[in-house]
Tab-separated table of C-alpha atoms in Angstrom:
chain	number	residue	atom	x	y	z
A	8	UNK	CA	-0.025	-0.322	0.045
A	9	UNK	CA	2.894	2.229	0.831
A	10	UNK	CA	4.248	1.603	-2.208
A	11	UNK	CA	0.958	2.351	-3.967
A	12	UNK	CA	1.082	5.808	-2.655
A	13	UNK	CA	4.710	6.724	-3.732
A	14	UNK	CA	3.374	5.415	-7.083
A	15	UNK	CA	0.218	7.804	-7.328
A	16	UNK	CA	2.016	10.772	-8.476
A	17	UNK	CA	4.520	9.576	-11.044
A	18	UNK	CA	2.013	7.571	-12.589
A	19	UNK	CA	-0.381	10.365	-12.788
A	20	UNK	CA	2.312	12.399	-14.546
A	21	UNK	CA	2.639	9.300	-17.403
A	22	UNK	CA	-1.135	8.841	-18.188
A	23	UNK	CA	-1.523	11.011	-21.209
A	24	UNK	CA	-4.129	13.090	-19.766
A	25	UNK	CA	-3.464	15.387	-23.339
A	26	UNK	CA	-5.217	12.591	-25.342
A	27	UNK	CA	-7.980	11.636	-22.770
A	28	UNK	CA	-8.925	15.493	-22.350
A	29	UNK	CA	-9.330	16.095	-26.043
A	30	UNK	CA	-11.573	13.288	-26.497
A	31	UNK	CA	-13.502	14.060	-23.125
A	32	UNK	CA	-13.742	17.550	-24.623
A	33	UNK	CA	-15.348	16.241	-28.314
A	34	UNK	CA	-17.355	14.062	-26.447
A	35	UNK	CA	-19.175	16.906	-23.885
A	36	UNK	CA	-19.447	19.074	-27.651
A	37	UNK	CA	-21.342	15.995	-28.646
A	38	UNK	CA	-23.331	16.191	-25.641
A	39	UNK	CA	-23.864	19.607	-26.014
A	40	UNK	CA	-25.504	19.482	-29.187
A	41	UNK	CA	-28.428	17.718	-27.714
A	42	UNK	CA	-29.592	21.349	-26.556
A	43	UNK	CA	-29.214	22.952	-29.948
A	44	UNK	CA	-32.960	22.113	-31.222
A	45	UNK	CA	-35.510	19.742	-31.589
A	46	UNK	CA	-34.045	17.813	-34.060
A	47	UNK	CA	-30.828	17.260	-31.920
A	48	UNK	CA	-33.170	16.294	-28.852
A	49	UNK	CA	-34.854	13.590	-30.971
A	50	UNK	CA	-31.404	12.247	-31.679
A	51	UNK	CA	-30.242	12.574	-28.163
A	52	UNK	CA	-28.986	8.676	-27.474
A	53	UNK	CA	-26.933	8.861	-31.195
A	54	UNK	CA	-25.766	11.988	-30.396
A	55	UNK	CA	-24.607	10.185	-26.365
A	56	UNK	CA	-23.790	7.171	-28.094
A	57	UNK	CA	-21.328	8.706	-30.201
A	58	UNK	CA	-19.758	11.137	-27.271
A	59	UNK	CA	-19.489	7.223	-25.594
A	60	UNK	CA	-17.512	5.903	-28.594
A	61	UNK	CA	-15.112	9.443	-28.919
A	62	UNK	CA	-14.252	9.024	-25.371
A	63	UNK	CA	-13.612	5.688	-25.047
A	64	UNK	CA	-11.142	6.098	-28.025
A	65	UNK	CA	-9.443	8.798	-26.047
A	66	UNK	CA	-9.571	5.942	-23.099
A	67	UNK	CA	-7.808	3.634	-25.646
A	68	UNK	CA	-4.972	6.233	-25.102
A	69	UNK	CA	-4.693	5.293	-21.319
A	70	UNK	CA	-2.057	2.913	-21.442
A	71	UNK	CA	0.300	4.069	-23.835
A	72	UNK	CA	3.532	4.264	-22.136
A	73	UNK	CA	7.098	5.098	-23.633
A	74	UNK	CA	8.838	4.022	-21.250
A	75	UNK	CA	7.499	0.889	-21.309
A	76	UNK	CA	10.921	-0.829	-22.306
A	77	UNK	CA	13.006	0.977	-19.736
A	78	UNK	CA	10.822	-0.340	-16.656
A	79	UNK	CA	9.888	-3.726	-18.075
A	80	UNK	CA	11.789	-5.697	-15.459
A	81	UNK	CA	11.058	-3.738	-12.141
A	82	UNK	CA	9.628	-6.086	-9.222
A	83	UNK	CA	6.420	-3.736	-9.194
A	84	UNK	CA	4.249	-5.854	-11.151
A	85	UNK	CA	2.633	-4.941	-14.506
A	86	UNK	CA	-1.074	-5.846	-13.124
A	87	UNK	CA	-0.734	-3.067	-10.060
A	88	UNK	CA	0.896	-0.862	-12.328
A	89	UNK	CA	-1.684	-0.854	-15.382
A	90	UNK	CA	-4.392	-1.184	-12.465
A	91	UNK	CA	-3.497	2.388	-11.170
A	92	UNK	CA	-3.131	4.038	-14.107
A	93	UNK	CA	-7.152	2.965	-14.462
A	94	UNK	CA	-7.780	3.552	-11.110
A	95	UNK	CA	-6.627	7.127	-11.960
A	96	UNK	CA	-8.757	7.321	-15.046
A	97	UNK	CA	-11.829	5.934	-13.043
A	98	UNK	CA	-12.971	9.200	-11.191
A	99	UNK	CA	-12.243	10.914	-14.641
A	100	UNK	CA	-14.080	8.690	-16.641
A	101	UNK	CA	-17.185	8.924	-14.306
A	102	UNK	CA	-16.947	12.605	-13.849
A	103	UNK	CA	-17.150	13.488	-17.626
A	104	UNK	CA	-19.879	10.825	-17.714
A	105	UNK	CA	-21.573	12.966	-15.163
A	106	UNK	CA	-21.396	15.796	-17.196
A	107	UNK	CA	-22.375	14.289	-20.523
A	108	UNK	CA	-25.480	13.279	-19.264
A	109	UNK	CA	-26.461	16.821	-17.434
A	110	UNK	CA	-25.933	18.304	-21.023
A	111	UNK	CA	-28.920	16.521	-22.443
A	112	UNK	CA	-32.456	18.212	-21.531
A	113	UNK	CA	-34.303	15.605	-18.719
A	114	UNK	CA	-37.035	15.027	-20.882
A	115	UNK	CA	-34.935	13.954	-23.781
A	116	UNK	CA	-32.458	11.816	-21.772
A	117	UNK	CA	-32.560	8.105	-22.519
A	118	UNK	CA	-32.597	5.567	-19.799
A	119	UNK	CA	-29.453	6.804	-17.555
A	120	UNK	CA	-28.795	3.181	-16.182
A	121	UNK	CA	-28.980	1.616	-19.321
A	122	UNK	CA	-26.912	4.285	-20.945
A	123	UNK	CA	-24.591	4.009	-18.380
A	124	UNK	CA	-24.279	0.318	-18.943
A	125	UNK	CA	-23.055	1.270	-22.380
A	126	UNK	CA	-20.957	3.690	-21.672
A	127	UNK	CA	-19.038	1.660	-18.922
A	128	UNK	CA	-18.482	-1.588	-21.208
A	129	UNK	CA	-17.516	0.929	-24.059
A	130	UNK	CA	-14.681	2.611	-21.877
A	131	UNK	CA	-13.914	-0.818	-20.274
A	132	UNK	CA	-13.512	-2.300	-23.489
A	133	UNK	CA	-10.819	0.531	-24.923
A	134	UNK	CA	-9.204	-0.454	-22.033
A	135	UNK	CA	-8.793	-4.018	-22.071
A	136	UNK	CA	-7.892	-3.731	-25.965
A	137	UNK	CA	-5.125	-1.345	-24.806
A	138	UNK	CA	-3.848	-4.189	-22.061
A	139	UNK	CA	-4.284	-6.851	-24.792
A	140	UNK	CA	-1.874	-5.068	-27.194
A	141	UNK	CA	0.603	-4.234	-24.274
A	142	UNK	CA	0.041	-7.968	-23.466
A	143	UNK	CA	0.909	-9.152	-27.216
A	144	UNK	CA	3.041	-6.855	-28.711
A	145	UNK	CA	5.718	-4.880	-27.885
A	146	UNK	CA	4.341	-1.174	-29.202
A	147	UNK	CA	5.161	1.453	-26.270
A	148	UNK	CA	1.819	3.751	-27.851
A	149	UNK	CA	-0.628	1.416	-28.758
A	150	UNK	CA	-3.026	4.247	-28.533
A	151	UNK	CA	-3.207	5.509	-32.285
A	152	UNK	CA	-3.791	2.164	-33.840
A	153	UNK	CA	-6.308	0.833	-30.785
A	154	UNK	CA	-8.234	4.029	-31.400
A	155	UNK	CA	-8.182	3.205	-34.934
A	156	UNK	CA	-9.567	0.156	-34.401
A	157	UNK	CA	-12.062	0.569	-32.321
A	158	UNK	CA	-13.216	3.130	-34.130
A	159	UNK	CA	-13.641	0.571	-37.502
A	160	UNK	CA	-14.929	-2.278	-35.380
A	161	UNK	CA	-17.843	0.359	-33.856
A	162	UNK	CA	-18.705	1.439	-37.231
A	163	UNK	CA	-18.849	-2.060	-38.669
A	164	UNK	CA	-20.967	-3.526	-35.765
A	165	UNK	CA	-23.484	-0.825	-36.032
A	166	UNK	CA	-23.799	-1.357	-39.750
A	167	UNK	CA	-23.508	-5.092	-39.901
A	168	UNK	CA	-24.154	-6.550	-36.594
A	169	UNK	CA	-27.018	-9.357	-36.677
A	170	UNK	CA	-30.315	-8.161	-35.685
A	171	UNK	CA	-31.217	-10.940	-33.279
A	172	UNK	CA	-28.330	-10.060	-31.290
A	173	UNK	CA	-28.377	-6.063	-31.693
A	174	UNK	CA	-26.594	-3.475	-29.413
A	175	UNK	CA	-27.235	-0.203	-30.896
A	176	UNK	CA	-31.201	-0.536	-30.278
A	177	UNK	CA	-33.750	2.785	-30.050
A	178	UNK	CA	-35.438	3.251	-26.198
A	179	UNK	CA	-38.568	2.173	-27.970
A	180	UNK	CA	-37.477	-0.749	-30.218
A	181	UNK	CA	-38.807	-3.698	-28.051
A	182	UNK	CA	-35.236	-5.375	-27.550
A	183	UNK	CA	-33.588	-2.725	-25.584
A	184	UNK	CA	-33.958	-4.877	-22.402
A	185	UNK	CA	-32.553	-8.013	-24.419
A	186	UNK	CA	-29.861	-5.624	-25.688
A	187	UNK	CA	-28.600	-4.135	-22.427
A	188	UNK	CA	-28.105	-7.943	-21.115
A	189	UNK	CA	-26.042	-8.353	-23.960
A	190	UNK	CA	-24.031	-5.136	-23.064
A	191	UNK	CA	-23.892	-6.428	-19.560
A	192	UNK	CA	-21.846	-9.343	-20.727
A	193	UNK	CA	-20.067	-7.231	-23.098
A	194	UNK	CA	-18.652	-5.822	-20.085
A	195	UNK	CA	-18.000	-8.905	-18.078
A	196	UNK	CA	-15.759	-10.302	-20.983
A	197	UNK	CA	-14.160	-7.130	-21.697
A	198	UNK	CA	-13.439	-6.862	-17.523
A	199	UNK	CA	-12.207	-10.459	-17.825
A	200	UNK	CA	-9.967	-10.186	-20.630
A	201	UNK	CA	-8.757	-6.972	-19.437
A	202	UNK	CA	-7.686	-8.847	-16.118
A	203	UNK	CA	-6.144	-11.604	-17.928
A	204	UNK	CA	-4.292	-9.741	-20.349
A	205	UNK	CA	-2.338	-7.726	-17.607
A	206	UNK	CA	-0.572	-10.808	-16.528
A	207	UNK	CA	3.287	-11.670	-17.361
A	208	UNK	CA	3.800	-14.644	-18.509
A	209	UNK	CA	6.173	-17.016	-17.417
A	210	UNK	CA	6.728	-19.493	-20.544
A	211	UNK	CA	5.606	-18.629	-23.539
A	212	UNK	CA	3.251	-20.909	-25.035
A	213	UNK	CA	5.411	-23.308	-27.221
A	214	UNK	CA	4.137	-24.320	-30.648
A	215	UNK	CA	4.613	-27.584	-32.583
B	4	UNK	CA	33.697	-18.874	-8.386
B	5	UNK	CA	29.680	-18.586	-8.549
B	6	UNK	CA	28.505	-17.633	-11.366
B	7	UNK	CA	25.680	-14.953	-10.996
B	8	UNK	CA	23.929	-16.526	-14.399
B	9	UNK	CA	23.835	-19.558	-14.985
B	10	UNK	CA	21.706	-20.738	-18.056
B	11	UNK	CA	20.960	-24.156	-19.815
B	12	UNK	CA	19.456	-24.747	-23.342
B	13	UNK	CA	17.774	-21.413	-23.638
B	14	UNK	CA	15.598	-21.698	-26.756
B	15	UNK	CA	12.966	-19.199	-28.008
B	16	UNK	CA	11.359	-18.937	-31.489
B	17	UNK	CA	9.793	-16.224	-33.234
B	18	UNK	CA	7.520	-17.792	-35.956
B	19	UNK	CA	9.546	-20.032	-38.113
B	20	UNK	CA	12.796	-18.190	-36.799
B	21	UNK	CA	15.225	-19.481	-34.229
B	22	UNK	CA	16.129	-16.286	-32.268
B	23	UNK	CA	17.975	-18.701	-29.449
B	24	UNK	CA	18.948	-21.880	-30.201
B	25	UNK	CA	20.597	-24.153	-26.904
B	26	UNK	CA	21.902	-21.354	-25.340
B	27	UNK	CA	23.930	-22.122	-22.474
B	28	UNK	CA	26.276	-19.565	-20.445
B	29	UNK	CA	27.422	-19.050	-16.974
B	30	UNK	CA	28.296	-15.760	-15.971
B	31	UNK	CA	30.849	-14.129	-13.121
B	32	UNK	CA	31.304	-11.305	-11.832
B	33	UNK	CA	32.745	-8.566	-13.968
B	34	UNK	CA	31.883	-7.157	-17.443
B	35	UNK	CA	31.202	-9.764	-19.968
B	36	UNK	CA	30.850	-8.735	-23.619
B	37	UNK	CA	28.129	-10.271	-26.545
B	38	UNK	CA	29.251	-9.722	-29.712
B	39	UNK	CA	27.507	-10.832	-32.723
B	40	UNK	CA	26.124	-9.445	-35.963
B	41	UNK	CA	22.686	-8.482	-36.377
B	42	UNK	CA	19.815	-10.605	-36.046
B	43	UNK	CA	22.165	-13.266	-33.913
B	44	UNK	CA	19.607	-13.407	-31.103
B	45	UNK	CA	21.733	-10.825	-28.952
B	46	UNK	CA	18.869	-8.689	-27.780
B	47	UNK	CA	16.720	-11.686	-27.355
B	48	UNK	CA	19.203	-13.371	-24.875
B	49	UNK	CA	19.761	-9.987	-22.851
B	50	UNK	CA	15.654	-9.513	-22.838
B	51	UNK	CA	15.255	-13.127	-21.412
B	52	UNK	CA	18.192	-13.124	-18.922
B	53	UNK	CA	16.503	-9.308	-18.113
B	54	UNK	CA	12.844	-11.016	-17.610
B	55	UNK	CA	11.949	-9.007	-19.630
B	56	UNK	CA	10.823	-12.230	-22.287
B	57	UNK	CA	10.240	-15.526	-21.069
B	58	UNK	CA	12.017	-18.450	-22.837
B	59	UNK	CA	10.549	-21.126	-24.680
B	60	UNK	CA	12.443	-23.895	-23.357
B	61	UNK	CA	15.400	-24.315	-20.876
B	62	UNK	CA	16.228	-22.356	-17.458
B	63	UNK	CA	18.463	-20.078	-15.773
B	64	UNK	CA	19.046	-18.718	-12.715
B	65	UNK	CA	20.303	-15.176	-11.748
B	66	UNK	CA	21.755	-14.794	-8.264
B	67	UNK	CA	20.490	-18.470	-7.344
B	68	UNK	CA	16.814	-17.248	-8.179
B	69	UNK	CA	14.846	-19.342	-10.870
B	70	UNK	CA	13.093	-16.961	-13.005
B	71	UNK	CA	10.777	-19.858	-14.095
B	72	UNK	CA	8.382	-19.286	-11.183
B	73	UNK	CA	6.762	-16.117	-10.213
B	74	UNK	CA	8.771	-15.588	-7.070
B	75	UNK	CA	11.796	-16.036	-8.440
B	76	UNK	CA	10.855	-13.608	-10.930
B	77	UNK	CA	10.057	-10.878	-8.352
B	78	UNK	CA	13.824	-11.792	-6.418
B	79	UNK	CA	15.788	-11.612	-9.876
B	80	UNK	CA	13.809	-8.461	-10.563
B	81	UNK	CA	14.681	-6.953	-6.870
B	82	UNK	CA	18.507	-7.308	-7.982
B	83	UNK	CA	18.786	-6.380	-11.598
B	84	UNK	CA	19.549	-3.469	-13.485
B	85	UNK	CA	18.234	-3.445	-17.373
B	86	UNK	CA	19.136	-0.634	-20.127
B	87	UNK	CA	17.527	-1.699	-23.257
B	88	UNK	CA	18.213	-1.104	-26.733
B	89	UNK	CA	15.884	1.667	-27.398
B	90	UNK	CA	14.875	3.417	-23.985
B	91	UNK	CA	11.684	5.283	-23.787
B	92	UNK	CA	11.151	7.974	-21.076
B	93	UNK	CA	8.138	10.213	-20.166
B	94	UNK	CA	9.622	13.170	-21.368
B	95	UNK	CA	7.957	16.101	-18.816
B	96	UNK	CA	10.090	14.394	-16.469
B	97	UNK	CA	13.349	15.448	-15.036
B	98	UNK	CA	16.252	13.233	-15.280
B	99	UNK	CA	16.127	13.299	-11.476
B	100	UNK	CA	12.068	12.388	-11.359
B	101	UNK	CA	12.782	10.128	-14.251
B	102	UNK	CA	15.430	7.981	-12.084
B	103	UNK	CA	13.021	8.660	-8.594
B	104	UNK	CA	10.298	6.962	-10.593
B	105	UNK	CA	12.279	4.009	-11.476
B	106	UNK	CA	13.025	3.492	-8.087
B	107	UNK	CA	9.731	3.638	-6.611
B	108	UNK	CA	9.262	1.255	-9.160
B	109	UNK	CA	12.066	-0.891	-7.402
B	110	UNK	CA	10.459	-0.908	-4.254
B	111	UNK	CA	12.440	1.791	-2.775
B	112	UNK	CA	9.722	3.490	-0.868
B	113	UNK	CA	12.033	5.567	1.962
B	114	UNK	CA	11.626	8.528	0.476
B	115	UNK	CA	14.931	10.152	1.837
B	116	UNK	CA	16.939	6.882	1.307
B	117	UNK	CA	15.715	6.793	-2.255
B	118	UNK	CA	16.508	10.661	-3.393
B	119	UNK	CA	19.831	9.742	-1.529
B	120	UNK	CA	20.268	7.132	-3.837
B	121	UNK	CA	18.882	8.764	-7.200
B	122	UNK	CA	21.587	11.432	-6.368
B	123	UNK	CA	24.297	8.964	-5.747
B	124	UNK	CA	23.518	7.349	-9.365
B	125	UNK	CA	23.224	10.649	-11.268
B	126	UNK	CA	26.264	11.812	-9.710
B	127	UNK	CA	28.054	8.609	-10.851
B	128	UNK	CA	26.423	8.965	-14.464
B	129	UNK	CA	27.522	12.281	-14.450
B	130	UNK	CA	23.891	13.911	-14.731
B	131	UNK	CA	24.404	15.933	-11.043
B	132	UNK	CA	24.202	19.285	-13.241
B	133	UNK	CA	21.233	18.825	-15.206
B	134	UNK	CA	19.026	16.606	-12.819
B	135	UNK	CA	16.247	19.417	-12.949
B	136	UNK	CA	16.232	19.482	-16.893
B	137	UNK	CA	13.110	18.206	-18.573
B	138	UNK	CA	14.277	15.101	-20.318
B	139	UNK	CA	13.127	16.126	-23.897
B	140	UNK	CA	15.890	19.018	-23.616
B	141	UNK	CA	18.903	16.619	-22.904
B	142	UNK	CA	21.294	15.442	-25.464
B	143	UNK	CA	21.178	11.504	-26.932
B	144	UNK	CA	24.247	11.005	-24.677
B	145	UNK	CA	22.715	12.403	-21.694
B	146	UNK	CA	19.697	10.675	-22.290
B	147	UNK	CA	21.252	7.497	-22.563
B	148	UNK	CA	22.750	8.119	-19.103
B	149	UNK	CA	19.654	8.797	-17.442
B	150	UNK	CA	18.940	5.034	-18.629
B	151	UNK	CA	21.976	3.965	-17.056
B	152	UNK	CA	21.297	5.599	-13.928
B	153	UNK	CA	17.503	4.168	-14.002
B	154	UNK	CA	19.040	0.618	-14.615
B	155	UNK	CA	22.259	1.825	-11.662
B	156	UNK	CA	19.392	2.647	-9.068
B	157	UNK	CA	19.057	0.379	-5.942
B	158	UNK	CA	22.978	-1.071	-6.725
B	159	UNK	CA	21.480	-4.265	-8.768
B	160	UNK	CA	23.758	-7.496	-8.445
B	161	UNK	CA	23.373	-7.798	-12.160
B	162	UNK	CA	23.185	-5.115	-15.142
B	163	UNK	CA	22.422	-5.824	-18.156
B	164	UNK	CA	23.275	-3.150	-21.156
B	165	UNK	CA	22.009	-3.484	-24.414
B	166	UNK	CA	23.866	-1.684	-27.263
B	167	UNK	CA	24.509	1.134	-24.738
B	168	UNK	CA	27.270	2.914	-27.050
B	169	UNK	CA	25.186	3.015	-30.062
B	170	UNK	CA	24.711	6.707	-31.301
B	171	UNK	CA	27.285	8.290	-29.182
B	172	UNK	CA	30.144	10.491	-30.841
B	173	UNK	CA	33.245	9.306	-29.686
B	174	UNK	CA	33.620	11.146	-26.621
B	175	UNK	CA	30.399	10.117	-25.309
B	176	UNK	CA	31.504	6.639	-25.966
B	177	UNK	CA	34.807	7.115	-23.962
B	178	UNK	CA	32.521	8.328	-21.060
B	179	UNK	CA	30.244	5.479	-21.307
B	180	UNK	CA	32.840	3.287	-21.358
B	181	UNK	CA	33.892	4.385	-18.083
B	182	UNK	CA	30.543	4.252	-16.593
B	183	UNK	CA	30.659	0.809	-17.572
B	184	UNK	CA	33.741	-0.082	-16.182
B	185	UNK	CA	33.033	1.277	-13.017
B	186	UNK	CA	30.053	-0.405	-13.026
B	187	UNK	CA	31.671	-3.899	-13.320
B	188	UNK	CA	33.385	-3.609	-10.054
B	189	UNK	CA	31.590	-6.221	-7.799
B	190	UNK	CA	28.872	-6.798	-10.254
B	191	UNK	CA	27.890	-8.543	-12.813
B	192	UNK	CA	27.650	-7.027	-16.266
B	193	UNK	CA	26.076	-8.332	-19.921
B	194	UNK	CA	27.227	-5.622	-22.414
B	195	UNK	CA	25.702	-6.386	-26.036
B	196	UNK	CA	27.664	-4.319	-28.274
B	197	UNK	CA	28.760	-4.124	-32.205
B	198	UNK	CA	32.012	-2.462	-31.031
B	199	UNK	CA	34.954	-4.773	-30.506
B	200	UNK	CA	36.553	-2.003	-29.147
B	201	UNK	CA	34.292	-1.813	-26.509
B	202	UNK	CA	34.755	-5.332	-25.334
B	203	UNK	CA	38.816	-5.427	-26.001
B	204	UNK	CA	38.965	-2.236	-23.645
B	205	UNK	CA	36.102	-3.727	-20.597
B	206	UNK	CA	35.407	-7.196	-20.987
B	207	UNK	CA	37.044	-9.678	-18.931
B	208	UNK	CA	34.717	-12.512	-20.766
B	209	UNK	CA	33.025	-12.719	-24.256
B	210	UNK	CA	30.637	-14.197	-26.042
B	211	UNK	CA	30.050	-14.215	-29.399
B	212	UNK	CA	26.363	-15.390	-31.064
B	213	UNK	CA	25.481	-16.269	-34.535
B	214	UNK	CA	22.174	-17.471	-35.657
B	215	UNK	CA	20.656	-17.980	-32.225
B	216	UNK	CA	23.918	-20.083	-31.209
B	217	UNK	CA	26.395	-19.472	-28.552
B	218	UNK	CA	29.832	-19.528	-31.244
B	219	UNK	CA	32.595	-18.470	-28.301
B	220	UNK	CA	32.657	-18.236	-24.938
B	221	UNK	CA	36.385	-17.276	-23.239
B	222	UNK	CA	38.349	-14.251	-22.657
B	223	UNK	CA	39.198	-11.763	-25.386
B	224	UNK	CA	42.683	-12.843	-25.226
B	225	UNK	CA	41.697	-16.012	-26.494
B	226	UNK	CA	39.280	-14.710	-29.253
B	227	UNK	CA	41.991	-12.799	-30.435
B	228	UNK	CA	44.242	-15.303	-30.312
B	229	UNK	CA	41.889	-17.555	-32.773
B	230	UNK	CA	43.575	-15.351	-35.614
B	231	UNK	CA	46.907	-15.634	-34.655
B	232	UNK	CA	48.788	-16.376	-37.768
B	233	UNK	CA	45.553	-16.018	-39.892
B	234	UNK	CA	45.897	-11.991	-40.683
B	235	UNK	CA	48.453	-10.921	-43.290
B	236	UNK	CA	49.046	-7.506	-45.463
B	237	UNK	CA	49.306	-7.709	-49.418
B	238	UNK	CA	48.974	-5.010	-51.896
B	239	UNK	CA	45.741	-6.555	-53.037
B	240	UNK	CA	43.149	-7.961	-51.951
B	241	UNK	CA	44.002	-12.079	-51.127
B	242	UNK	CA	40.700	-13.943	-53.221
B	243	UNK	CA	41.482	-16.693	-50.192
B	244	UNK	CA	40.716	-14.077	-47.693
B	245	UNK	CA	37.510	-14.179	-45.269
B	246	UNK	CA	37.453	-11.077	-45.378
B	247	UNK	CA	39.558	-8.142	-46.903
B	248	UNK	CA	39.895	-4.075	-46.758
B	249	UNK	CA	42.322	-1.810	-47.894
B	250	UNK	CA	43.908	0.279	-45.099
B	251	UNK	CA	45.250	4.093	-44.579
B	252	UNK	CA	48.444	3.101	-45.793
B	253	UNK	CA	47.251	1.699	-48.728
B	254	UNK	CA	48.198	-2.045	-48.061
B	255	UNK	CA	45.348	-4.700	-47.739
B	256	UNK	CA	44.204	-6.207	-44.694
B	257	UNK	CA	43.777	-9.882	-45.193
B	258	UNK	CA	41.651	-12.048	-42.543
B	259	UNK	CA	41.327	-15.867	-43.498
B	260	UNK	CA	43.972	-18.782	-44.583
B	261	UNK	CA	47.180	-16.984	-45.488
B	262	UNK	CA	48.822	-17.799	-48.423
B	263	UNK	CA	52.953	-19.410	-48.166
B	264	UNK	CA	55.270	-16.404	-47.284
B	265	UNK	CA	52.589	-14.016	-46.629
B	266	UNK	CA	53.608	-11.233	-43.955
B	267	UNK	CA	52.245	-12.129	-40.960
B	268	UNK	CA	50.295	-9.211	-38.873
B	269	UNK	CA	49.157	-8.764	-35.272
B	270	UNK	CA	45.688	-10.145	-34.789
B	271	UNK	CA	42.851	-8.023	-33.210
B	272	UNK	CA	39.810	-8.989	-31.815
B	273	UNK	CA	38.051	-8.415	-34.543
B	274	UNK	CA	40.029	-10.525	-36.080
B	275	UNK	CA	39.398	-13.586	-33.850
B	276	UNK	CA	35.311	-12.067	-34.259
B	277	UNK	CA	35.212	-12.119	-38.001
B	278	UNK	CA	36.811	-15.324	-37.716
B	279	UNK	CA	34.099	-16.934	-35.715
B	280	UNK	CA	31.262	-15.551	-37.570
B	281	UNK	CA	33.390	-17.309	-40.632
B	282	UNK	CA	33.076	-20.415	-38.807
B	283	UNK	CA	29.731	-20.041	-37.764
B	284	UNK	CA	28.713	-19.768	-41.232
B	285	UNK	CA	27.442	-16.214	-40.859
B	286	UNK	CA	27.929	-13.523	-43.350
B	287	UNK	CA	31.334	-11.678	-43.183
B	288	UNK	CA	31.361	-8.198	-44.245
B	289	UNK	CA	34.237	-7.719	-46.703
């Protein structure tokens, strides 16, 4: 615990807040668009989803670490270091989400709990993706390529995801409840994958 | 002498490429040089020994601990300093802040003792004057010294240095040699380099790697002795030479099997290295 206390400040300084902040600002702008007129109000769900996506793209940079190789063999374990970064980002993400929700007029605000689930899953997926890149590659700054991959995947998922497993459904759609069950599964899978990817292997898997 | 590092049968593949092929070695206190052409497996071996990369097969111990277990790896890392081939930094940190950050990651939680250690290390690598300067404003040589300072912090018993003198000008390289020689006092240093002069000047032992295997292990004098009677001078490049080049005096220095009556020259470590590589079937640049 003492070690964590000493690490908080330097790790905070290693987090790429610039990218996260820029994405957050763009996301809030999108959320604020719901106040610009009647048609924007009708689109509030989609604007909020776009805002979530943009902020998730910013979080894809969270595990960028130019000093990764210089600090690769220190005794403080990788899961501890990554968890600390994530822990530092959680309050910022929560605050951002609260502001984004408050920017949407209450009468057109989509169901908060369900949309919070979507946001949580998107954010965790972005960070878990970063953990996976760190686990399986030598990249020190995976954020840019990861964000590009996330954006492409999200657009493709919105366009081509099979209807019976739909995730992006409108509020009035009868599949809304089922879609959010799937969001919950997605969140759980992302949490597990992210946690597994933080572990440093002792052996490589030998291919025959 | 008890070896600091003892490895046997280390093997590692990248796809179809054998990066390490049944490597066994023993490292004792002092500076051991690791020579080899690009792609020989030097960096892979260093990363495996530094616990940055697990091997596919084989085992090794560092200072009596087995990095093949979670606890053993932790113990090794507590006694290890590692300077990677291309060290990265957080550029907004000052030299002091960065080494201090690494010191915290090395579990030094007593602030006063840690700051003393960081100041000692920065003094050792000659960065006391610029310790408050942001890393982005430091020269390449100074950044390399910051990375060496980060490796040295905590007084590790085993120091792994991957081509630390690459890209440095001759004066910086000389300064770095002094630092490595100092670092080699009382601890085990494994130094990967392309510079045979570094090995000749610093190392008590030398390993030559090619195609993932250790082709030579011995003293620099023994490596040099491999070329005894196999270096000669001629007025033109000898067709039978393994390597040959025109020297500043206009004559050719040939390395290989000399013709009868050739004017033999005193061999250098580089000659022995070239002949060792040639024996390993590796490409020798003429």
